[in-house]
């Protein structure tokens, strides 16, 4: 299984693979930027809400990966030492 930037992610847990697929694409960030720009130009709060939600999903998945990646690596290293 490949992520969007073509790295092998099968070694990670399933939920983590989903987060990587969501976060590695530029889709959410692009949606947030374009939606924010439309909201600014047309002075429309709905587009700001869409931009905020897209940005938050991107941010939360990124932070979850930053926390989970070292935990996964250390867990794997310790399992390899013990075996």
mmCIF file of C-alpha atoms in Angstrom:
data_model
loop_
_atom_site.group_PDB
_atom_site.id
_atom_site.type_symbol
_atom_site.label_atom_id
_atom_site.label_comp_id
_atom_site.label_asym_id
_atom_site.label_seq_id
_atom_site.Cartn_x
_atom_site.Cartn_y
_atom_site.Cartn_z
ATOM 1 C CA UNK A 1 0.000 0.000 0.000
ATOM 2 C CA UNK A 2 1.404 3.351 -1.035
ATOM 3 C CA UNK A 3 0.684 6.794 0.354
ATOM 4 C CA UNK A 4 0.196 9.777 -1.934
ATOM 5 C CA UNK A 5 3.905 10.605 -2.050
ATOM 6 C CA UNK A 6 4.701 6.985 -2.968
ATOM 7 C CA UNK A 7 6.223 5.710 0.271
ATOM 8 C CA UNK A 8 5.414 2.251 1.622
ATOM 9 C CA UNK A 9 3.143 2.650 4.660
ATOM 10 C CA UNK A 10 2.050 -0.954 5.265
ATOM 11 C CA UNK A 11 4.193 -1.200 8.409
ATOM 12 C CA UNK A 12 1.986 1.310 10.246
ATOM 13 C CA UNK A 13 -1.371 0.592 11.934
ATOM 14 C CA UNK A 14 -4.535 0.959 9.819
ATOM 15 C CA UNK A 15 -5.768 4.195 11.461
ATOM 16 C CA UNK A 16 -2.320 5.678 10.983
ATOM 17 C CA UNK A 17 -2.327 4.738 7.286
ATOM 18 C CA UNK A 18 -5.644 6.552 6.901
ATOM 19 C CA UNK A 19 -4.233 9.654 8.618
ATOM 20 C CA UNK A 20 -1.191 9.561 6.350
ATOM 21 C CA UNK A 21 -3.358 9.331 3.253
ATOM 22 C CA UNK A 22 -5.465 12.286 4.442
ATOM 23 C CA UNK A 23 -2.529 14.398 5.531
ATOM 24 C CA UNK A 24 -0.059 13.680 2.720
ATOM 25 C CA UNK A 25 -2.366 15.028 0.037
ATOM 26 C CA UNK A 26 -2.478 18.749 -0.649
ATOM 27 C CA UNK A 27 -6.254 18.512 -1.082
ATOM 28 C CA UNK A 28 -7.284 19.732 2.371
ATOM 29 C CA UNK A 29 -4.794 22.574 2.450
ATOM 30 C CA UNK A 30 -5.825 23.647 -1.055
ATOM 31 C CA UNK A 31 -9.514 23.528 -0.076
ATOM 32 C CA UNK A 32 -8.764 25.616 3.021
ATOM 33 C CA UNK A 33 -6.793 28.262 1.089
ATOM 34 C CA UNK A 34 -9.240 28.569 -1.836
ATOM 35 C CA UNK A 35 -12.290 28.527 0.444
ATOM 36 C CA UNK A 36 -10.742 31.183 2.676
ATOM 37 C CA UNK A 37 -9.992 33.339 -0.365
ATOM 38 C CA UNK A 38 -13.568 32.973 -1.668
ATOM 39 C CA UNK A 39 -14.913 33.810 1.782
ATOM 40 C CA UNK A 40 -12.738 36.927 1.862
ATOM 41 C CA UNK A 41 -13.645 38.102 -1.636
ATOM 42 C CA UNK A 42 -17.395 37.544 -1.267
ATOM 43 C CA UNK A 43 -17.438 38.333 2.467
ATOM 44 C CA UNK A 44 -19.210 35.045 3.171
ATOM 45 C CA UNK A 45 -18.868 33.265 6.530
ATOM 46 C CA UNK A 46 -19.838 29.842 5.145
ATOM 47 C CA UNK A 47 -16.610 29.643 3.165
ATOM 48 C CA UNK A 48 -14.643 30.605 6.270
ATOM 49 C CA UNK A 49 -16.268 27.704 8.133
ATOM 50 C CA UNK A 50 -15.330 25.288 5.322
ATOM 51 C CA UNK A 51 -11.773 26.630 5.341
ATOM 52 C CA UNK A 52 -11.566 26.288 9.123
ATOM 53 C CA UNK A 53 -12.848 22.702 9.121
ATOM 54 C CA UNK A 54 -10.489 21.642 6.316
ATOM 55 C CA UNK A 55 -7.561 23.319 8.062
ATOM 56 C CA UNK A 56 -8.416 21.699 11.393
ATOM 57 C CA UNK A 57 -8.670 18.209 9.877
ATOM 58 C CA UNK A 58 -5.281 18.764 8.230
ATOM 59 C CA UNK A 59 -3.807 20.077 11.486
ATOM 60 C CA UNK A 60 -5.224 17.347 13.733
ATOM 61 C CA UNK A 61 -4.070 14.516 11.449
ATOM 62 C CA UNK A 62 -0.629 16.128 11.252
ATOM 63 C CA UNK A 63 -0.300 16.436 15.024
ATOM 64 C CA UNK A 64 -1.588 12.876 15.524
ATOM 65 C CA UNK A 65 1.087 11.632 13.124
ATOM 66 C CA UNK A 66 3.806 13.649 14.886
ATOM 67 C CA UNK A 67 2.811 12.031 18.192
ATOM 68 C CA UNK A 68 2.168 8.516 16.875
ATOM 69 C CA UNK A 69 5.213 8.153 14.605
ATOM 70 C CA UNK A 70 7.884 8.177 17.365
ATOM 71 C CA UNK A 71 5.706 5.944 19.589
ATOM 72 C CA UNK A 72 5.377 3.433 16.755
ATOM 73 C CA UNK A 73 9.121 3.581 16.005
ATOM 74 C CA UNK A 74 10.146 3.120 19.658
ATOM 75 C CA UNK A 75 7.629 0.295 20.103
ATOM 76 C CA UNK A 76 9.017 -1.478 17.043
ATOM 77 C CA UNK A 77 12.623 -0.977 18.174
ATOM 78 C CA UNK A 78 11.855 -2.336 21.657
ATOM 79 C CA UNK A 79 10.011 -5.343 20.204
ATOM 80 C CA UNK A 80 12.993 -6.057 17.941
ATOM 81 C CA UNK A 81 15.399 -5.803 20.903
ATOM 82 C CA UNK A 82 13.284 -8.184 22.986
ATOM 83 C CA UNK A 83 12.963 -10.787 20.230
#
